Amino acid sequence: MRLLVVEDDPDLNRQLVAALDDAGYAVDTALDGEEGHFLGDTEPYDAVILDLGLPKMDGISVLEAWRRDAHKMPVLILTARDRWNEKVAGMDAGADDYVAKPFHMEELLARIRALVRRAAGHASSELECGPLRLDTKMARVTVDGVPIKLTSHEFRLLAYMMHHQGRVVSRTELVEHLYDQDFDRDSNTIEVFIGRLRKKIPPELIETVRGLGYCLSQDGAEAASK
Ligand code: CA
């Protein structure tokens, strides 16, 4: 899962990026509205955290421009505590949720988890695929109830595939959603990570669809057990 943080306060920006990185997300960041708008316009994010008071282009204008151009990613806005009208304007401009400053990082993380899973069509915070279970709150994966150890890249890959299970996901899509923009992206590394994942989970859960990509589903597991 790849997120964008648009926040001009350098300290808060840094704290947000650190917390989201710890939580297992790839994070891009912008310190003004223009750069934020450009990134959201050109890169595919799973969710965006958008401050409203920004230099160069204010948050409401950024959000309105994205929605006008049919960008549908979930957007959580950061508003001032006492300005109820900012929240209304933000939601009307196309925000999906808001957090008022100052906020507890745990609350922001919970709201982001909910936005990301709802955008992928999941209501529960625990995702299941056959024997595989992802607890999005604890960032923990189990197979038949037994926890498995994953590196941060393996976790990101599996979490993305579990959010989008039952659908073929291309390597390009994976690269775009697993790495931040500064990462040296090479779609061959995806193959390597898929290989490593298959050693840690029942391998038949991830099907290679030739020329298209990969599909995580329990159909493969059911076919293999017959
Ligand atoms: Ca600000």
mmCIF file with all atom_site columns, N, CA and C in Angstrom, residues 136-168:
data_model
loop_
_atom_site.group_PDB
_atom_site.id
_atom_site.type_symbol
_atom_site.label_atom_id
_atom_site.label_alt_id
_atom_site.label_comp_id
_atom_site.label_asym_id
_atom_site.label_entity_id
_atom_site.label_seq_id
_atom_site.pdbx_PDB_ins_code
_atom_site.Cartn_x
_atom_site.Cartn_y
_atom_site.Cartn_z
_atom_site.occupancy
_atom_site.B_iso_or_equiv
_atom_site.pdbx_formal_charge
_atom_site.auth_seq_id
_atom_site.auth_comp_id
_atom_site.auth_asym_id
_atom_site.auth_atom_id
_atom_site.pdbx_PDB_model_num
ATOM 1  N N  . THR A 1 136 ? -5.019 -6.364  9.898   1.00 0.00 ? 136 THR A N  1
ATOM 2  C CA . THR A 1 136 ? -4.483 -5.088  9.404   1.00 0.00 ? 136 THR A CA 1
ATOM 3  C C  . THR A 1 136 ? -4.106 -4.166  10.570  1.00 0.00 ? 136 THR A C  1
ATOM 4  N N  . LYS A 1 137 ? -4.753 -4.376  11.717  1.00 0.00 ? 137 LYS A N  1
ATOM 5  C CA . LYS A 1 137 ? -4.463 -3.517  12.867  1.00 0.00 ? 137 LYS A CA 1
ATOM 6  C C  . LYS A 1 137 ? -3.078 -3.822  13.433  1.00 0.00 ? 137 LYS A C  1
ATOM 7  N N  . MET A 1 138 ? -2.780 -5.115  13.575  1.00 0.00 ? 138 MET A N  1
ATOM 8  C CA . MET A 1 138 ? -1.497 -5.511  14.151  1.00 0.00 ? 138 MET A CA 1
ATOM 9  C C  . MET A 1 138 ? -0.416 -5.689  13.088  1.00 0.00 ? 138 MET A C  1
ATOM 10 N N  . ALA A 1 139 ? -0.807 -5.559  11.808  1.00 0.00 ? 139 ALA A N  1
ATOM 11 C CA . ALA A 1 139 ? 0.107  -5.820  10.705  1.00 0.00 ? 139 ALA A CA 1
ATOM 12 C C  . ALA A 1 139 ? 0.719  -7.209  10.863  1.00 0.00 ? 139 ALA A C  1
ATOM 13 N N  . ARG A 1 140 ? -0.159 -8.195  11.123  1.00 0.00 ? 140 ARG A N  1
ATOM 14 C CA . ARG A 1 140 ? 0.305  -9.551  11.389  1.00 0.00 ? 140 ARG A CA 1
ATOM 15 C C  . ARG A 1 140 ? -0.384 -10.539 10.453  1.00 0.00 ? 140 ARG A C  1
ATOM 16 N N  . VAL A 1 141 ? 0.392  -11.510 9.987   1.00 0.00 ? 141 VAL A N  1
ATOM 17 C CA . VAL A 1 141 ? -0.154 -12.518 9.088   1.00 0.00 ? 141 VAL A CA 1
ATOM 18 C C  . VAL A 1 141 ? -0.034 -13.888 9.744   1.00 0.00 ? 141 VAL A C  1
ATOM 19 N N  . THR A 1 142 ? -1.107 -14.679 9.676   1.00 0.00 ? 142 THR A N  1
ATOM 20 C CA . THR A 1 142 ? -1.040 -16.046 10.186  1.00 0.00 ? 142 THR A CA 1
ATOM 21 C C  . THR A 1 142 ? -1.485 -17.021 9.097   1.00 0.00 ? 142 THR A C  1
ATOM 22 N N  . VAL A 1 143 ? -0.951 -18.240 9.174   1.00 0.00 ? 143 VAL A N  1
ATOM 23 C CA . VAL A 1 143 ? -1.396 -19.340 8.319   1.00 0.00 ? 143 VAL A CA 1
ATOM 24 C C  . VAL A 1 143 ? -1.919 -20.422 9.247   1.00 0.00 ? 143 VAL A C  1
ATOM 25 N N  . ASP A 1 144 ? -3.205 -20.753 9.134   1.00 0.00 ? 144 ASP A N  1
ATOM 26 C CA . ASP A 1 144 ? -3.849 -21.687 10.065  1.00 0.00 ? 144 ASP A CA 1
ATOM 27 C C  . ASP A 1 144 ? -3.609 -21.270 11.514  1.00 0.00 ? 144 ASP A C  1
ATOM 28 N N  . GLY A 1 145 ? -3.651 -19.991 11.764  1.00 0.00 ? 145 GLY A N  1
ATOM 29 C CA . GLY A 1 145 ? -3.505 -19.481 13.130  1.00 0.00 ? 145 GLY A CA 1
ATOM 30 C C  . GLY A 1 145 ? -2.073 -19.326 13.612  1.00 0.00 ? 145 GLY A C  1
ATOM 31 N N  . VAL A 1 146 ? -1.112 -19.781 12.801  1.00 0.00 ? 146 VAL A N  1
ATOM 32 C CA . VAL A 1 146 ? 0.298  -19.689 13.206  1.00 0.00 ? 146 VAL A CA 1
ATOM 33 C C  . VAL A 1 146 ? 0.920  -18.436 12.577  1.00 0.00 ? 146 VAL A C  1
ATOM 34 N N  . PRO A 1 147 ? 1.471  -17.539 13.406  1.00 0.00 ? 147 PRO A N  1
ATOM 35 C CA . PRO A 1 147 ? 2.054  -16.313 12.856  1.00 0.00 ? 147 PRO A CA 1
ATOM 36 C C  . PRO A 1 147 ? 3.239  -16.617 11.943  1.00 0.00 ? 147 PRO A C  1
ATOM 37 N N  . ILE A 1 148 ? 3.360  -15.884 10.838  1.00 0.00 ? 148 ILE A N  1
ATOM 38 C CA . ILE A 1 148 ? 4.535  -16.055 9.989   1.00 0.00 ? 148 ILE A CA 1
ATOM 39 C C  . ILE A 1 148 ? 5.323  -14.751 9.949   1.00 0.00 ? 148 ILE A C  1
ATOM 40 N N  . LYS A 1 149 ? 6.628  -14.906 9.842   1.00 0.00 ? 149 LYS A N  1
ATOM 41 C CA . LYS A 1 149 ? 7.517  -13.744 9.839   1.00 0.00 ? 149 LYS A CA 1
ATOM 42 C C  . LYS A 1 149 ? 7.748  -13.270 8.415   1.00 0.00 ? 149 LYS A C  1
ATOM 43 N N  . LEU A 1 150 ? 7.490  -11.992 8.187   1.00 0.00 ? 150 LEU A N  1
ATOM 44 C CA . LEU A 1 150 ? 7.692  -11.431 6.854   1.00 0.00 ? 150 LEU A CA 1
ATOM 45 C C  . LEU A 1 150 ? 8.578  -10.194 6.962   1.00 0.00 ? 150 LEU A C  1
ATOM 46 N N  . THR A 1 151 ? 9.392  -9.964  5.944   1.00 0.00 ? 151 THR A N  1
ATOM 47 C CA . THR A 1 151 ? 10.133 -8.697  5.889   1.00 0.00 ? 151 THR A CA 1
ATOM 48 C C  . THR A 1 151 ? 9.132  -7.604  5.510   1.00 0.00 ? 151 THR A C  1
ATOM 49 N N  . SER A 1 152 ? 9.546  -6.335  5.628   1.00 0.00 ? 152 SER A N  1
ATOM 50 C CA . SER A 1 152 ? 8.587  -5.268  5.351   1.00 0.00 ? 152 SER A CA 1
ATOM 51 C C  . SER A 1 152 ? 8.125  -5.303  3.894   1.00 0.00 ? 152 SER A C  1
ATOM 52 N N  . HIS A 1 153 ? 9.018  -5.644  2.972   1.00 0.00 ? 153 HIS A N  1
ATOM 53 C CA . HIS A 1 153 ? 8.598  -5.718  1.573   1.00 0.00 ? 153 HIS A CA 1
ATOM 54 C C  . HIS A 1 153 ? 7.668  -6.890  1.310   1.00 0.00 ? 153 HIS A C  1
ATOM 55 N N  . GLU A 1 154 ? 7.951  -8.020  1.941   1.00 0.00 ? 154 GLU A N  1
ATOM 56 C CA . GLU A 1 154 ? 7.058  -9.178  1.784   1.00 0.00 ? 154 GLU A CA 1
ATOM 57 C C  . GLU A 1 154 ? 5.684  -8.857  2.354   1.00 0.00 ? 154 GLU A C  1
ATOM 58 N N  . PHE A 1 155 ? 5.683  -8.182  3.507   1.00 0.00 ? 155 PHE A N  1
ATOM 59 C CA . PHE A 1 155 ? 4.408  -7.827  4.130   1.00 0.00 ? 155 PHE A CA 1
ATOM 60 C C  . PHE A 1 155 ? 3.587  -6.901  3.230   1.00 0.00 ? 155 PHE A C  1
ATOM 61 N N  . ARG A 1 156 ? 4.250  -5.885  2.693   1.00 0.00 ? 156 ARG A N  1
ATOM 62 C CA . ARG A 1 156 ? 3.551  -4.938  1.808   1.00 0.00 ? 156 ARG A CA 1
ATOM 63 C C  . ARG A 1 156 ? 2.935  -5.657  0.608   1.00 0.00 ? 156 ARG A C  1
ATOM 64 N N  . LEU A 1 157 ? 3.736  -6.540  0.034   1.00 0.00 ? 157 LEU A N  1
ATOM 65 C CA . LEU A 1 157 ? 3.271  -7.285  -1.139  1.00 0.00 ? 157 LEU A CA 1
ATOM 66 C C  . LEU A 1 157 ? 2.054  -8.142  -0.784  1.00 0.00 ? 157 LEU A C  1
ATOM 67 N N  . LEU A 1 158 ? 2.167  -8.894  0.304   1.00 0.00 ? 158 LEU A N  1
ATOM 68 C CA . LEU A 1 158 ? 1.064  -9.775  0.685   1.00 0.00 ? 158 LEU A CA 1
ATOM 69 C C  . LEU A 1 158 ? -0.164 -8.966  1.095   1.00 0.00 ? 158 LEU A C  1
ATOM 70 N N  . ALA A 1 159 ? 0.043  -7.867  1.823   1.00 0.00 ? 159 ALA A N  1
ATOM 71 C CA . ALA A 1 159 ? -1.097 -7.043  2.250   1.00 0.00 ? 159 ALA A CA 1
ATOM 72 C C  . ALA A 1 159 ? -1.822 -6.489  1.017   1.00 0.00 ? 159 ALA A C  1
ATOM 73 N N  . TYR A 1 160 ? -1.060 -6.040  0.036   1.00 0.00 ? 160 TYR A N  1
ATOM 74 C CA . TYR A 1 160 ? -1.699 -5.504  -1.173  1.00 0.00 ? 160 TYR A CA 1
ATOM 75 C C  . TYR A 1 160 ? -2.502 -6.597  -1.876  1.00 0.00 ? 160 TYR A C  1
ATOM 76 N N  . MET A 1 161 ? -1.892 -7.784  -1.986  1.00 0.00 ? 161 MET A N  1
ATOM 77 C CA . MET A 1 161 ? -2.582 -8.874  -2.682  1.00 0.00 ? 161 MET A CA 1
ATOM 78 C C  . MET A 1 161 ? -3.804 -9.353  -1.903  1.00 0.00 ? 161 MET A C  1
ATOM 79 N N  . MET A 1 162 ? -3.740 -9.307  -0.584  1.00 0.00 ? 162 MET A N  1
ATOM 80 C CA . MET A 1 162 ? -4.909 -9.721  0.204   1.00 0.00 ? 162 MET A CA 1
ATOM 81 C C  . MET A 1 162 ? -6.036 -8.697  0.092   1.00 0.00 ? 162 MET A C  1
ATOM 82 N N  . HIS A 1 163 ? -5.683 -7.419  0.014   1.00 0.00 ? 163 HIS A N  1
ATOM 83 C CA . HIS A 1 163 ? -6.729 -6.404  -0.189  1.00 0.00 ? 163 HIS A CA 1
ATOM 84 C C  . HIS A 1 163 ? -7.379 -6.589  -1.562  1.00 0.00 ? 163 HIS A C  1
ATOM 85 N N  . HIS A 1 164 ? -6.602 -7.106  -2.527  1.00 0.00 ? 164 HIS A N  1
ATOM 86 C CA . HIS A 1 164 ? -7.123 -7.236  -3.889  1.00 0.00 ? 164 HIS A CA 1
ATOM 87 C C  . HIS A 1 164 ? -7.233 -8.701  -4.309  1.00 0.00 ? 164 HIS A C  1
ATOM 88 N N  . GLN A 1 165 ? -7.523 -9.567  -3.351  1.00 0.00 ? 165 GLN A N  1
ATOM 89 C CA . GLN A 1 165 ? -7.577 -10.997 -3.659  1.00 0.00 ? 165 GLN A CA 1
ATOM 90 C C  . GLN A 1 165 ? -8.691 -11.325 -4.655  1.00 0.00 ? 165 GLN A C  1
ATOM 91 N N  . GLY A 1 166 ? -8.446 -12.385 -5.436  1.00 0.00 ? 166 GLY A N  1
ATOM 92 C CA . GLY A 1 166 ? -9.433 -12.820 -6.412  1.00 0.00 ? 166 GLY A CA 1
ATOM 93 C C  . GLY A 1 166 ? -9.331 -12.077 -7.735  1.00 0.00 ? 166 GLY A C  1
ATOM 94 N N  . ARG A 1 167 ? -8.367 -11.162 -7.824  1.00 0.00 ? 167 ARG A N  1
ATOM 95 C CA . ARG A 1 167 ? -8.220 -10.370 -9.038  1.00 0.00 ? 167 ARG A CA 1
ATOM 96 C C  . ARG A 1 167 ? -6.767 -10.484 -9.489  1.00 0.00 ? 167 ARG A C  1
ATOM 97 N N  . VAL A 1 168 ? -6.550 -10.484 -10.807 1.00 0.00 ? 168 VAL A N  1
ATOM 98 C CA . VAL A 1 168 ? -5.177 -10.543 -11.300 1.00 0.00 ? 168 VAL A CA 1
ATOM 99 C C  . VAL A 1 168 ? -4.534 -9.170  -11.141 1.00 0.00 ? 168 VAL A C  1
#
